[in-house]
Coordinates of C-alpha atoms in Angstrom, one line a residue:
M1 CA 124.5 80.5 73.8
A2 CA 123.5 76.9 73.0
Q3 CA 123.8 76.0 76.7
L4 CA 121.6 78.9 77.7
T5 CA 119.0 78.1 75.0
A6 CA 118.8 74.5 76.1
V7 CA 118.3 75.4 79.8
L8 CA 115.7 78.0 78.9
L9 CA 113.7 75.5 76.8
A10 CA 113.9 72.9 79.6
C11 CA 112.7 75.4 82.2
W12 CA 109.8 76.4 80.0
W13 CA 108.9 72.8 79.5
D14 CA 109.1 72.0 83.2
N15 CA 107.7 75.4 84.3
S16 CA 110.7 75.7 86.6
W17 CA 111.3 79.4 86.1
T18 CA 110.3 80.0 89.7
I19 CA 109.6 77.4 92.4
S20 CA 107.0 78.3 95.1
A21 CA 106.9 77.0 98.6
S22 CA 105.6 73.5 99.2
G23 CA 105.3 71.1 102.1
K24 CA 108.4 69.2 101.1
F25 CA 110.8 72.1 101.6
T26 CA 110.8 74.6 104.4
E27 CA 111.9 77.5 102.2
G28 CA 110.2 76.7 98.9
G29 CA 112.7 76.6 96.0
R30 CA 115.1 78.3 93.7
G31 CA 113.8 78.4 90.1
F32 CA 116.1 79.3 87.2
L33 CA 115.3 83.0 87.5
Q34 CA 116.0 82.8 91.3
H35 CA 119.3 80.7 90.9
Y36 CA 122.0 83.3 90.6
G37 CA 124.7 80.6 90.7
A38 CA 123.3 79.0 87.5
W39 CA 123.4 82.4 85.7
A40 CA 126.9 83.0 87.0
I41 CA 128.1 79.6 85.7
L42 CA 126.6 80.1 82.2
L43 CA 127.9 83.6 81.9
T44 CA 131.4 83.0 83.1
D45 CA 132.2 79.9 81.0
P46 CA 133.0 81.8 77.8
L47 CA 134.7 84.6 79.9
L48 CA 137.0 82.0 81.5
L49 CA 138.0 80.6 78.1
V50 CA 138.7 84.1 76.8
A51 CA 140.7 84.9 80.0
S52 CA 142.7 81.7 79.6
G53 CA 143.6 82.5 76.0
F54 CA 144.6 86.0 77.0
L55 CA 146.7 84.6 79.8
D56 CA 148.6 82.3 77.5
R57 CA 149.3 85.2 75.1
Q58 CA 150.3 87.6 77.9
F59 CA 152.7 85.0 79.4
C60 CA 154.7 84.9 76.1
V61 CA 154.6 88.7 75.7
A62 CA 155.8 89.4 79.2
I63 CA 158.7 86.9 79.1
L64 CA 159.8 88.0 75.6
T65 CA 159.7 91.7 76.5
L66 CA 161.7 91.4 79.7
P67 CA 164.4 94.2 79.9
A68 CA 167.4 91.9 79.5
R69 CA 171.0 93.0 79.8
A70 CA 172.5 94.5 76.7
D71 CA 174.6 91.4 75.8
R72 CA 173.1 88.7 73.7
D73 CA 173.8 86.0 76.2
A74 CA 171.1 87.4 78.6
A75 CA 168.4 87.5 75.9
R76 CA 169.3 84.0 74.7
A77 CA 169.1 82.7 78.3
I78 CA 165.6 84.2 78.7
T79 CA 164.4 82.8 75.4
R80 CA 165.8 79.4 76.3
S81 CA 163.8 79.5 79.6
L82 CA 160.6 80.3 77.7
R83 CA 161.2 77.5 75.2
E84 CA 161.8 75.2 78.2
Y85 CA 158.5 76.0 79.9
L86 CA 156.2 76.7 76.9
P87 CA 155.6 73.0 75.9
W88 CA 154.8 72.3 79.5
V89 CA 152.3 75.2 79.6
R90 CA 150.8 73.8 76.4
G91 CA 150.2 70.4 78.0
K92 CA 153.1 68.3 76.7
G93 CA 155.3 65.9 78.7
T94 CA 154.5 65.4 82.4
A95 CA 152.1 68.3 82.3
A96 CA 149.6 66.0 80.7
L97 CA 149.4 64.1 84.0
F98 CA 148.4 67.3 85.8
Y99 CA 145.8 68.0 83.2
A100 CA 144.4 64.5 83.7
L101 CA 144.2 65.2 87.4
C102 CA 142.3 68.4 86.8
L103 CA 140.0 66.5 84.5
I104 CA 139.4 63.7 87.0
T105 CA 138.7 66.3 89.8
G106 CA 136.1 68.0 87.6
L107 CA 134.5 64.7 86.7
F108 CA 134.3 63.7 90.3
A109 CA 132.7 67.0 91.3
W110 CA 130.1 66.7 88.5
T111 CA 129.3 63.1 89.4
Y112 CA 128.8 64.1 93.0
N113 CA 126.5 66.9 92.0
V114 CA 124.4 64.7 89.8
A115 CA 124.2 61.9 92.5
S116 CA 123.2 64.4 95.2
T117 CA 120.6 66.3 93.3
I118 CA 118.8 63.6 91.3
D119 CA 116.7 62.6 94.4
P120 CA 116.1 65.6 96.6
L121 CA 114.2 63.4 99.1
G122 CA 116.6 60.5 99.2
A123 CA 119.3 59.5 101.7
L124 CA 122.2 60.9 99.5
R125 CA 120.6 64.2 98.9
H126 CA 122.6 67.5 98.9
P127 CA 122.5 69.5 102.1
I128 CA 120.6 72.3 100.4
F129 CA 117.5 70.1 100.1
A130 CA 117.1 70.3 103.9
H131 CA 115.8 73.9 103.2
H132 CA 114.8 74.3 99.5
D133 CA 114.4 72.8 96.1
V134 CA 116.3 73.9 93.0
F135 CA 115.2 74.0 89.3
D136 CA 117.9 71.4 88.4
S137 CA 116.9 68.7 90.8
G138 CA 115.4 65.4 89.9
L139 CA 111.9 66.7 90.6
H140 CA 112.3 68.8 87.4
M141 CA 113.8 66.1 85.1
R142 CA 114.1 68.1 81.8
S143 CA 115.7 71.0 83.6
F144 CA 117.9 68.5 85.5
I145 CA 119.2 66.9 82.3
A146 CA 119.7 70.2 80.5
F147 CA 121.6 71.9 83.3
K148 CA 123.7 68.9 84.2
A149 CA 124.8 68.8 80.6
C150 CA 125.9 72.4 81.0
L151 CA 127.6 71.6 84.2
F152 CA 129.5 68.8 82.5
L153 CA 130.8 71.2 79.9
S154 CA 131.8 73.7 82.7
W155 CA 133.3 71.3 85.3
V156 CA 134.8 68.6 83.0
V157 CA 135.7 70.7 79.9
V158 CA 136.1 74.4 80.8
Y159 CA 137.4 74.4 84.4
P160 CA 140.1 71.8 83.9
I161 CA 141.5 73.7 80.9
V162 CA 141.5 77.0 82.8
G163 CA 142.8 75.5 86.0
F164 CA 145.6 73.7 84.2
K165 CA 146.6 76.8 82.2
L166 CA 146.5 79.0 85.4
V167 CA 148.7 76.7 87.5
T168 CA 151.2 75.9 84.9
I169 CA 151.7 79.6 83.9
I170 CA 152.0 80.6 87.6
I171 CA 154.8 78.0 88.1
A172 CA 156.5 78.9 84.8
T173 CA 156.4 82.6 85.4
R174 CA 157.7 82.4 88.9
S175 CA 160.5 80.0 87.8
I176 CA 161.6 82.1 84.8
L177 CA 161.7 85.3 86.8
R178 CA 163.5 83.7 89.7
R179 CA 166.1 82.3 87.3
A180 CA 166.5 85.7 85.6
E181 CA 167.0 87.4 89.0
K182 CA 169.4 84.8 90.3
H183 CA 171.7 85.0 87.2
G184 CA 171.4 88.8 86.8
L185 CA 169.8 88.6 83.3
L186 CA 167.5 91.6 83.8
Q187 CA 168.5 95.2 83.6
P188 CA 165.5 97.5 84.1
R189 CA 165.9 100.9 82.5
V190 CA 164.5 104.1 84.0
E191 CA 164.1 105.6 80.6
H192 CA 162.0 102.8 79.2
P193 CA 158.9 104.3 77.5
D194 CA 156.4 102.1 79.5
G195 CA 157.2 104.2 82.6
C196 CA 157.7 101.0 84.6
Y197 CA 161.4 100.3 83.9
G198 CA 160.4 97.9 81.1
L199 CA 158.3 95.6 83.3
K200 CA 154.8 96.8 82.5
N201 CA 154.0 93.6 80.6
V202 CA 154.9 91.6 83.7
G203 CA 152.3 93.6 85.7
T204 CA 149.7 93.0 83.1
L205 CA 150.5 89.3 83.2
N206 CA 149.8 89.3 86.9
I207 CA 146.4 90.8 86.3
A208 CA 145.8 88.2 83.6
I209 CA 146.6 85.5 86.2
L210 CA 144.1 86.9 88.7
V211 CA 141.2 87.2 86.3
P212 CA 140.2 83.5 86.1
C213 CA 140.4 83.3 89.9
L214 CA 138.2 86.3 90.3
L215 CA 135.6 84.9 87.9
A216 CA 135.6 81.6 89.8
F217 CA 135.2 83.5 93.1
F218 CA 132.1 85.3 91.7
V219 CA 130.6 82.0 90.7
M220 CA 131.0 80.7 94.3
F221 CA 129.7 84.0 95.7
A222 CA 126.6 83.7 93.5
L223 CA 126.0 80.1 94.7
L224 CA 126.3 81.3 98.3
V225 CA 123.8 84.1 97.7
T226 CA 121.4 81.6 96.0
H227 CA 121.4 79.0 98.7
Q228 CA 122.0 81.2 101.7
M229 CA 124.1 78.5 103.4
M230 CA 127.6 77.2 103.6
Y231 CA 128.3 73.6 102.6
E232 CA 131.5 71.6 102.0
S233 CA 131.4 71.4 98.2
I234 CA 131.4 75.2 98.1
L235 CA 133.5 76.0 101.2
I236 CA 136.6 74.0 100.1
P237 CA 136.8 75.6 96.6
L238 CA 136.1 79.0 98.1
I239 CA 139.0 78.7 100.5
V240 CA 141.3 77.3 97.8
V241 CA 140.5 80.0 95.2
S242 CA 140.7 82.8 97.7
T243 CA 144.0 81.6 99.0
V244 CA 145.5 81.1 95.6
F245 CA 144.2 84.5 94.5
L246 CA 145.7 86.5 97.4
V247 CA 149.0 84.6 97.5
T248 CA 149.7 84.5 93.8
S249 CA 148.9 88.2 93.4
F250 CA 152.1 88.9 95.4
I251 CA 154.6 86.1 95.0
V252 CA 154.4 85.2 91.3
I253 CA 156.2 88.4 90.0
W254 CA 158.1 89.1 93.2
P255 CA 161.6 88.4 91.6
A256 CA 160.9 91.0 89.0
Q257 CA 159.7 93.5 91.6
M258 CA 163.0 92.9 93.6
V259 CA 165.1 93.6 90.5
L260 CA 163.1 96.7 89.8
W261 CA 163.6 98.1 93.3
Q262 CA 167.4 97.4 93.0
A263 CA 167.5 99.3 89.7
R264 CA 165.6 102.2 91.2
D265 CA 168.0 102.3 94.2
K266 CA 171.0 102.2 91.9
E267 CA 169.6 105.0 89.8
F268 CA 168.9 107.1 92.8
R269 CA 172.5 106.6 94.1
D270 CA 174.0 107.5 90.7
L271 CA 171.8 110.7 90.5
A272 CA 172.7 111.7 94.1
K273 CA 176.4 111.2 93.4
S274 CA 176.2 113.3 90.2
S275 CA 174.3 116.0 92.1
R276 CA 177.1 116.4 94.5
Q277 CA 179.6 117.0 91.7
P278 CA 180.3 120.3 89.8
P279 CA 177.8 121.1 87.1
P280 CA 178.5 119.4 83.7
A281 CA 180.8 121.4 81.5
S282 CA 179.1 120.6 78.2
D283 CA 175.5 121.2 77.2
R284 CA 175.2 117.5 76.2
D285 CA 176.2 116.2 79.6
L286 CA 173.8 118.7 81.3
F287 CA 171.0 117.6 79.0
Q288 CA 171.7 113.9 79.8
F289 CA 171.7 114.6 83.6
T290 CA 168.5 116.6 83.4
A291 CA 166.8 113.9 81.3
R292 CA 167.8 111.2 83.8
R293 CA 166.3 113.2 86.6
F294 CA 163.1 113.6 84.7
F295 CA 162.8 109.9 83.8
F296 CA 163.6 109.0 87.4
S297 CA 160.8 111.2 88.7
A298 CA 158.3 110.1 86.1
A299 CA 159.0 106.3 86.2
K300 CA 157.3 104.1 88.8
A301 CA 159.2 101.5 90.8
S302 CA 156.4 99.1 90.1
P303 CA 155.4 96.8 87.2
Y304 CA 152.0 98.5 87.3
S305 CA 151.0 101.8 85.6
D306 CA 148.5 104.1 87.4
T307 CA 145.6 102.3 85.7
T308 CA 146.7 98.8 86.3
K309 CA 147.6 99.6 89.9
V310 CA 144.0 100.6 90.6
I311 CA 142.8 97.4 88.9
I312 CA 145.2 95.2 90.9
L313 CA 144.3 96.8 94.2
A314 CA 140.5 96.5 93.5
M315 CA 141.0 92.8 92.5
R316 CA 143.0 92.1 95.7
A317 CA 140.3 93.8 97.8
T318 CA 137.4 91.9 96.2
P319 CA 137.6 88.5 98.0
P320 CA 137.9 89.9 101.6
V321 CA 135.3 92.6 101.0
V322 CA 132.8 90.1 99.5
S323 CA 133.5 87.6 102.2
L324 CA 132.9 90.2 104.9
A325 CA 129.7 91.2 103.2
I326 CA 128.5 87.5 103.1
H327 CA 129.3 87.2 106.8
F328 CA 127.7 90.4 108.1
F329 CA 124.8 90.7 105.5
P330 CA 123.6 87.1 105.0

């Protein structure tokens, strides 16, 4: 709210709400009310922090609620894996170097933006100034100072935190699930009340991983719509975020999906074998067999419930659909 207030006051002072056409720029300008990218950055910053906090929480919930084998050794092994990676996810040890890299990258991007927009008519100007002015250029100094301060908070404070949390949790989740699959620590149960063999929280974790990527994608989409042109400083992040988004949506929880499919196939074989045998003699055995068939038909061989499956499909479709829309409807 403080960021938005500062930018609004600066735009009022500079009268940079809208920028009309002038002889200096062939397409006029993009005032604050015309700059969808600026609105997207200001609106998504708090959402990214909330999404990052939820991601951290869901990571712990998903790992601690994995359907481990009945013996204590399996549960202890999973807990040890979480304790091994949790300090790393929280930025301790060698992870601090990766956070420093994220911080330096954000600072470099911010410095480049400042240097390339402070003089829209200079030799080092940003490529967009070949076509139009923007409200946060050096020609509108108060708006320039206010919005660059907002960008500093976004690119040097918020984005490194979110990027660090996202990458470390992706690596930790994949490593823990792969270890659990390799050592046979998981035992998905068809009768689990979540209807997903006990892996529903893993599916929710995958959605939590994708949310920050989707928010970043919408920011870049808003910038493209605002400037109506493709340039390096938006093209490279767009490719990186889209690739990470589409790839991680499948590979991060793939080990858990493999274990789930194996559990479903085993349950199917057991039920098929029981069906070929004479009917159970006791009512208790008949009830157990009927209940197993019911649970098998109701459970989903997926870590996603019906609702989360719709959400994940919509999220996966968003980047290619929006990219095609940009291409065919510029």
